[in-house]
Amino acid sequence: MSIEVSRAHDIVDKALDYRAIRQDMIASNIANADTPFYRPRDISFQETLMAKKAEIFNDAKDKLELAQTDSSHIPLQHEKDSSRATTFYRDGHMARNDGNSVDLDVETTEMSKNSVMFNALVMARKKSSSIFKSVLEASSKTS
Amino acid sequence: MSFLNSFDISGYGLSAQRVRVNTISQNIANAQTTRTEEGGPYRRKEVVFKAIDFNEQFNKALGESTNSAKYEDPLDEGHFGKKVNPAIMSVVVDKISRDDRDPKMKFDPAHPDADASGYVAYPNINPVIEMADLVEATRSYQANVAAFESSKDIANSAISLLQ
């Protein structure tokens, strides 16, 4: 068990993870901008992070889950799988003649949004760490 | 290691687009070539790209050269062994295909390669199409550079967390 300073740290760390994965996925969409039959893919960031947040903060479930009242019921596998990040195909646009539907404008915009948000999260993480650091420094002076 | 995946993906994209630019340059340079080693006029060449599962390739190389633990997909939280679909894809040049359309026949009896009826077979290359392809390849290359810069920016700011 690690020392828990703030549970908000966990969610910022998770958000950083997902931003890094999104960066990979957008980079691969751009790399495949001329591959025949390639469909751009992305991770549904908000949804995944909200699920993670509910898990970290132990939020009450906003929907009633199906209960397994008898041992002979088929276990609800998909309920357990819901913590996994979900991906989707970003098919908003007409495919080209070669079946490729990558839109470079959309991908580059999403990428700069993603990296700005990543940097913002890093800043937030640093700021909140510095609060605890200053408390530690102050306590070492008083003793 | 997984953090630098996007560097490699963009790098593969850069190299694929560079192969494409080279092939297009070759086509433009040989637009008037009537003699080749295989005989006949030069044939237009075209690059075909293919998407590959990056993590799968990475694991294969890792398994062959070391006995380290397998790299698991970060999207797959607590579901090891199951394949995430769709996976993170990279790009490679699958093949360079030859365009076997009929050559352009031009009447020029004085040419040393003219046939019996005085026609010379020239490569079926349209410079307008080649130039349009070249611009497209250049733009894709630039987009990959932008992706690389953005990944580098992200990596540097993550490193700055250590300071």
Short mmCIF file of C-alpha atoms in Angstrom, two decimals:
data_model
loop_
_atom_site.label_atom_id
_atom_site.label_comp_id
_atom_site.label_asym_id
_atom_site.label_seq_id
_atom_site.Cartn_x
_atom_site.Cartn_y
_atom_site.Cartn_z
CA MET A 1 0.00 0.00 0.00
CA SER A 2 1.39 3.36 -0.97
CA ILE A 3 1.08 6.49 1.14
CA GLU A 4 -1.95 8.29 -0.09
CA VAL A 5 -1.38 12.01 -0.27
CA SER A 6 -4.30 12.85 -2.45
CA ARG A 7 -6.64 10.72 -4.47
CA ALA A 8 -6.71 13.46 -7.07
CA HIS A 9 -3.14 12.46 -7.91
CA ASP A 10 -4.34 9.05 -9.05
CA ILE A 11 -6.85 10.50 -11.44
CA VAL A 12 -4.31 12.97 -12.86
CA ASP A 13 -1.89 10.08 -13.38
CA LYS A 14 -4.59 8.04 -15.14
CA ALA A 15 -5.48 11.04 -17.30
CA LEU A 16 -1.80 11.36 -18.27
CA ASP A 17 -1.77 7.65 -19.20
CA TYR A 18 -4.78 8.01 -21.44
CA ARG A 19 -3.42 11.18 -23.04
CA ALA A 20 -0.19 9.31 -23.84
CA ILE A 21 -2.14 6.45 -25.41
CA ARG A 22 -4.21 8.89 -27.43
CA GLN A 23 -0.99 10.46 -28.68
CA ASP A 24 0.12 7.01 -29.90
CA MET A 25 -3.19 6.40 -31.63
CA ILE A 26 -3.23 9.80 -33.35
CA ALA A 27 0.40 9.34 -34.43
CA SER A 28 -0.56 5.99 -35.96
CA ASN A 29 -3.55 7.54 -37.74
CA ILE A 30 -1.27 10.17 -39.29
CA ALA A 31 1.37 7.58 -40.21
CA ASN A 32 -1.35 5.61 -42.01
CA ALA A 33 -2.78 8.63 -43.86
CA ASP A 34 -2.04 6.94 -47.20
CA THR A 35 -2.64 3.27 -46.34
CA PRO A 36 -5.47 1.75 -48.38
CA PHE A 37 -8.57 0.69 -46.37
CA TYR A 38 -7.23 2.15 -43.11
CA ARG A 39 -9.85 3.62 -40.76
CA PRO A 40 -8.72 6.15 -38.14
CA ARG A 41 -9.23 5.04 -34.56
CA ASP A 42 -9.34 6.84 -31.29
CA ILE A 43 -9.98 6.23 -27.61
CA SER A 44 -13.14 7.63 -26.02
CA PHE A 45 -11.22 9.68 -23.50
CA GLN A 46 -13.97 11.33 -21.43
CA GLU A 47 -15.93 8.12 -20.99
CA THR A 48 -12.88 6.11 -19.94
CA LEU A 49 -11.70 8.78 -17.52
CA MET A 50 -15.13 9.16 -15.94
CA ALA A 51 -15.25 5.39 -15.34
CA LYS A 52 -11.78 5.56 -13.80
CA LYS A 53 -12.80 8.52 -11.65
CA ALA A 54 -15.81 6.63 -10.32
CA GLU A 55 -13.47 3.76 -9.48
CA ILE A 56 -10.86 5.94 -7.72
CA PHE A 57 -13.30 8.09 -5.74
CA ASN A 58 -15.65 5.17 -5.01
CA ASP A 59 -18.56 7.10 -6.44
CA ALA A 60 -22.01 5.64 -6.07
CA LYS A 61 -23.01 3.92 -9.26
CA ASP A 62 -25.37 6.06 -11.29
CA LYS A 63 -27.06 3.01 -12.75
CA LEU A 64 -28.56 -0.05 -11.13
CA GLU A 65 -26.53 -3.10 -11.91
CA LEU A 66 -27.93 -6.50 -12.64
CA ALA A 67 -27.58 -8.75 -9.58
CA GLN A 68 -26.59 -12.40 -9.72
CA THR A 69 -29.12 -13.94 -7.33
CA ASP A 70 -28.55 -17.57 -8.21
CA SER A 71 -25.26 -19.44 -8.65
CA SER A 72 -26.57 -21.03 -11.87
CA HIS A 73 -26.90 -17.61 -13.51
CA ILE A 74 -24.44 -16.87 -16.26
CA PRO A 75 -21.85 -14.45 -14.78
CA LEU A 76 -22.00 -10.91 -16.12
CA GLN A 77 -18.63 -10.76 -17.81
CA HIS A 78 -19.29 -7.56 -19.68
CA GLU A 79 -19.81 -5.68 -16.42
CA LYS A 80 -16.26 -6.49 -15.38
CA ASP A 81 -14.91 -5.57 -18.79
CA SER A 82 -16.33 -2.07 -18.56
CA SER A 83 -13.14 -0.75 -16.90
CA ARG A 84 -11.25 -1.31 -20.11
CA ALA A 85 -10.66 1.67 -22.36
CA THR A 86 -13.00 1.64 -25.32
CA THR A 87 -11.88 2.62 -28.77
CA PHE A 88 -13.90 3.69 -31.77
CA TYR A 89 -13.41 4.36 -35.43
CA ARG A 90 -13.49 8.04 -36.26
CA ASP A 91 -15.46 7.76 -39.49
CA GLY A 92 -16.95 11.23 -39.70
CA HIS A 93 -15.89 11.84 -43.24
CA MET A 94 -16.24 10.38 -46.66
CA ALA A 95 -13.70 7.74 -47.44
CA ARG A 96 -11.38 8.34 -50.35
CA ASN A 97 -11.29 6.09 -53.39
CA ASP A 98 -8.79 3.75 -51.73
CA GLY A 99 -11.05 3.21 -48.72
CA ASN A 100 -8.91 5.34 -46.40
CA SER A 101 -10.85 7.77 -44.20
CA VAL A 102 -8.07 9.62 -42.36
CA ASP A 103 -8.64 13.38 -42.21
CA LEU A 104 -5.30 15.10 -41.57
CA ASP A 105 -6.99 18.32 -40.36
CA VAL A 106 -8.99 16.48 -37.72
CA GLU A 107 -5.99 14.41 -36.62
CA THR A 108 -3.59 17.34 -36.29
CA THR A 109 -6.19 19.40 -34.41
CA GLU A 110 -6.89 16.54 -32.01
CA MET A 111 -3.18 16.03 -31.54
CA SER A 112 -2.46 19.62 -30.56
CA LYS A 113 -5.46 19.60 -28.22
CA ASN A 114 -4.12 16.41 -26.71
CA SER A 115 -0.59 17.69 -26.15
CA VAL A 116 -1.80 20.99 -24.68
CA MET A 117 -4.01 19.06 -22.25
CA PHE A 118 -1.10 16.76 -21.39
CA ASN A 119 1.07 19.77 -20.55
CA ALA A 120 -1.74 21.28 -18.50
CA LEU A 121 -2.08 18.04 -16.52
CA VAL A 122 1.67 17.99 -15.91
CA MET A 123 1.47 21.55 -14.59
CA ALA A 124 -1.45 20.67 -12.33
CA ARG A 125 0.43 17.64 -11.03
CA LYS A 126 3.52 19.73 -10.28
CA LYS A 127 1.50 22.41 -8.51
CA SER A 128 -0.29 19.98 -6.24
CA SER A 129 2.97 18.20 -5.44
CA SER A 130 4.60 21.50 -4.52
CA ILE A 131 1.88 22.15 -1.95
CA PHE A 132 2.82 18.97 -0.09
CA LYS A 133 6.49 19.73 -0.53
CA SER A 134 6.09 23.15 1.11
CA VAL A 135 4.24 21.56 4.02
CA LEU A 136 7.11 19.12 4.53
CA GLU A 137 9.66 21.93 4.38
CA ALA A 138 7.70 23.99 6.89
CA SER A 139 7.46 21.06 9.30
CA SER A 140 11.21 20.45 9.15
CA LYS A 141 11.84 24.08 10.16
CA THR A 142 9.59 24.02 13.22
CA SER A 143 11.05 20.91 14.81
CA MET B 1 9.27 1.83 -23.40
CA SER B 2 5.67 2.14 -24.44
CA PHE B 3 5.89 5.87 -23.92
CA LEU B 4 8.19 6.22 -26.91
CA ASN B 5 5.93 4.15 -29.18
CA SER B 6 4.61 7.23 -30.93
CA PHE B 7 8.18 8.25 -31.82
CA ASP B 8 8.67 4.98 -33.63
CA ILE B 9 5.26 5.12 -35.29
CA SER B 10 5.93 8.60 -36.64
CA GLY B 11 9.40 7.49 -37.67
CA TYR B 12 7.97 4.58 -39.67
CA GLY B 13 5.53 7.03 -41.26
CA LEU B 14 8.43 9.32 -42.22
CA SER B 15 10.43 6.52 -43.78
CA ALA B 16 7.39 5.18 -45.70
CA GLN B 17 6.62 8.61 -47.14
CA ARG B 18 10.26 9.09 -48.05
CA VAL B 19 10.24 5.83 -50.01
CA ARG B 20 7.16 7.16 -51.81
CA VAL B 21 8.87 10.48 -52.63
CA ASN B 22 11.91 8.57 -53.95
CA THR B 23 9.72 6.38 -56.15
CA ILE B 24 7.86 9.38 -57.57
CA SER B 25 11.17 11.13 -58.29
CA GLN B 26 12.32 8.00 -60.06
CA ASN B 27 9.16 8.02 -62.20
CA ILE B 28 9.60 11.68 -63.14
CA ALA B 29 13.29 11.21 -63.88
CA ASN B 30 12.55 8.24 -66.14
CA ALA B 31 9.58 9.76 -67.96
CA GLN B 32 11.47 9.62 -71.28
CA THR B 33 13.49 6.44 -70.72
CA THR B 34 13.12 3.92 -73.54
CA ARG B 35 15.80 1.43 -72.52
CA THR B 36 15.77 -0.64 -69.31
CA GLU B 37 17.59 -3.76 -68.17
CA GLU B 38 14.47 -5.91 -68.47
CA GLY B 39 13.95 -4.52 -71.99
CA GLY B 40 11.39 -2.10 -73.36
CA PRO B 41 10.55 1.32 -71.93
CA TYR B 42 10.64 2.20 -68.21
CA ARG B 43 7.51 1.13 -66.30
CA ARG B 44 5.90 3.41 -63.77
CA LYS B 45 6.28 2.24 -60.13
CA GLU B 46 3.88 2.78 -57.29
CA VAL B 47 4.28 2.29 -53.51
CA VAL B 48 1.66 0.34 -51.53
CA PHE B 49 1.46 0.93 -47.78
CA LYS B 50 0.31 -1.53 -45.15
CA ALA B 51 -0.78 -0.99 -41.55
CA ILE B 52 0.95 -3.26 -39.00
CA ASP B 53 0.17 -3.97 -35.35
CA PHE B 54 3.00 -2.16 -33.63
CA ASN B 55 2.85 -3.90 -30.26
CA GLU B 56 2.82 -7.34 -31.88
CA GLN B 57 5.97 -6.55 -33.88
CA PHE B 58 7.60 -5.05 -30.81
CA ASN B 59 6.87 -8.16 -28.74
CA LYS B 60 8.19 -10.43 -31.46
CA ALA B 61 11.51 -8.56 -31.58
CA LEU B 62 11.65 -8.50 -27.78
CA GLY B 63 11.02 -12.23 -27.52
CA GLU B 64 13.68 -13.08 -30.08
CA SER B 65 16.49 -10.99 -28.63
CA THR B 66 15.89 -11.08 -24.87
CA ASN B 67 14.01 -13.06 -22.28
CA SER B 68 12.36 -10.01 -20.72
CA ALA B 69 8.71 -9.95 -19.79
CA LYS B 70 6.25 -9.41 -22.58
CA TYR B 71 5.09 -5.87 -23.15
CA GLU B 72 1.38 -5.69 -22.44
CA ASP B 73 -0.92 -3.26 -24.13
CA PRO B 74 -1.60 -0.35 -21.77
CA LEU B 75 -5.21 -0.19 -22.95
CA ASP B 76 -5.73 -3.66 -21.58
CA GLU B 77 -6.07 -2.95 -17.88
CA GLY B 78 -6.33 -6.18 -15.95
CA HIS B 79 -7.30 -8.15 -19.03
CA PHE B 80 -3.97 -9.66 -19.97
CA GLY B 81 -3.96 -12.17 -22.76
CA LYS B 82 -6.94 -10.64 -24.47
CA LYS B 83 -6.23 -8.77 -27.66
CA VAL B 84 -7.30 -5.16 -27.78
CA ASN B 85 -9.15 -4.39 -30.93
CA PRO B 86 -8.25 -2.12 -32.60
CA ALA B 87 -4.56 -2.11 -31.72
CA ILE B 88 -2.09 0.71 -32.21
CA MET B 89 -1.03 0.57 -35.81
CA SER B 90 2.18 1.54 -37.55
CA VAL B 91 2.86 1.67 -41.27
CA VAL B 92 5.32 -0.09 -43.55
CA VAL B 93 5.89 -0.19 -47.29
CA ASP B 94 4.22 -3.45 -48.31
CA LYS B 95 5.43 -3.55 -51.88
CA ILE B 96 6.45 -1.43 -54.84
CA SER B 97 4.14 -2.43 -57.66
CA ARG B 98 4.84 -1.98 -61.34
CA ASP B 99 2.27 -0.27 -63.52
CA ASP B 100 1.92 -2.51 -66.60
CA ARG B 101 -0.28 -0.31 -68.74
CA ASP B 102 0.52 -0.05 -72.44
CA PRO B 103 3.37 2.33 -73.24
CA LYS B 104 2.70 5.57 -75.08
CA MET B 105 3.50 5.12 -78.78
CA LYS B 106 5.06 8.12 -80.47
CA PHE B 107 5.87 8.35 -84.16
CA ASP B 108 9.58 9.08 -84.54
CA PRO B 109 11.29 6.99 -87.26
CA ALA B 110 14.67 8.64 -86.66
CA HIS B 111 14.84 7.32 -83.06
CA PRO B 112 17.20 4.33 -82.60
CA ASP B 113 14.48 2.42 -80.64
CA ALA B 114 11.77 2.89 -83.26
CA ASP B 115 9.96 -0.29 -84.33
CA ALA B 116 9.37 -1.45 -87.93
CA SER B 117 6.48 0.98 -88.47
CA GLY B 118 8.47 3.93 -87.03
CA TYR B 119 6.83 4.14 -83.56
CA VAL B 120 8.81 4.50 -80.33
CA ALA B 121 7.43 3.12 -77.02
CA TYR B 122 7.67 5.76 -74.28
CA PRO B 123 6.78 5.16 -70.57
CA ASN B 124 3.13 5.82 -69.75
CA ILE B 125 3.91 8.55 -67.21
CA ASN B 126 1.76 11.63 -66.70
CA PRO B 127 3.89 14.33 -65.04
CA VAL B 128 0.78 16.05 -63.65
CA ILE B 129 -0.25 12.91 -61.74
CA GLU B 130 3.31 12.42 -60.49
CA MET B 131 3.55 16.01 -59.25
CA ALA B 132 0.19 15.77 -57.47
CA ASP B 133 1.36 12.55 -55.78
CA LEU B 134 4.62 14.23 -54.85
CA VAL B 135 2.81 17.13 -53.16
CA GLU B 136 0.59 14.66 -51.28
CA ALA B 137 3.59 12.64 -50.10
CA THR B 138 5.36 15.83 -48.97
CA ARG B 139 2.32 16.96 -46.99
CA SER B 140 1.99 13.55 -45.33
CA TYR B 141 5.68 13.71 -44.45
CA GLN B 142 5.14 17.12 -42.84
CA ALA B 143 2.15 15.82 -40.89
CA ASN B 144 4.33 13.02 -39.52
CA VAL B 145 6.98 15.57 -38.54
CA ALA B 146 4.28 17.54 -36.69
CA ALA B 147 3.15 14.38 -34.91
CA PHE B 148 6.74 13.66 -33.92
CA GLU B 149 7.26 17.19 -32.56
CA SER B 150 4.08 16.92 -30.53
CA SER B 151 5.14 13.55 -29.07
CA LYS B 152 8.53 15.00 -28.19
CA ASP B 153 6.81 17.93 -26.49
CA ILE B 154 4.71 15.51 -24.43
CA ALA B 155 7.72 13.38 -23.49
CA ASN B 156 9.72 16.42 -22.42
CA SER B 157 6.95 17.74 -20.24
CA ALA B 158 6.59 14.30 -18.61
CA ILE B 159 10.32 14.35 -17.92
CA SER B 160 9.94 17.79 -16.36
CA LEU B 161 7.80 16.13 -13.66
CA LEU B 162 11.08 14.82 -12.24
CA GLN B 163 12.45 18.29 -11.65
#
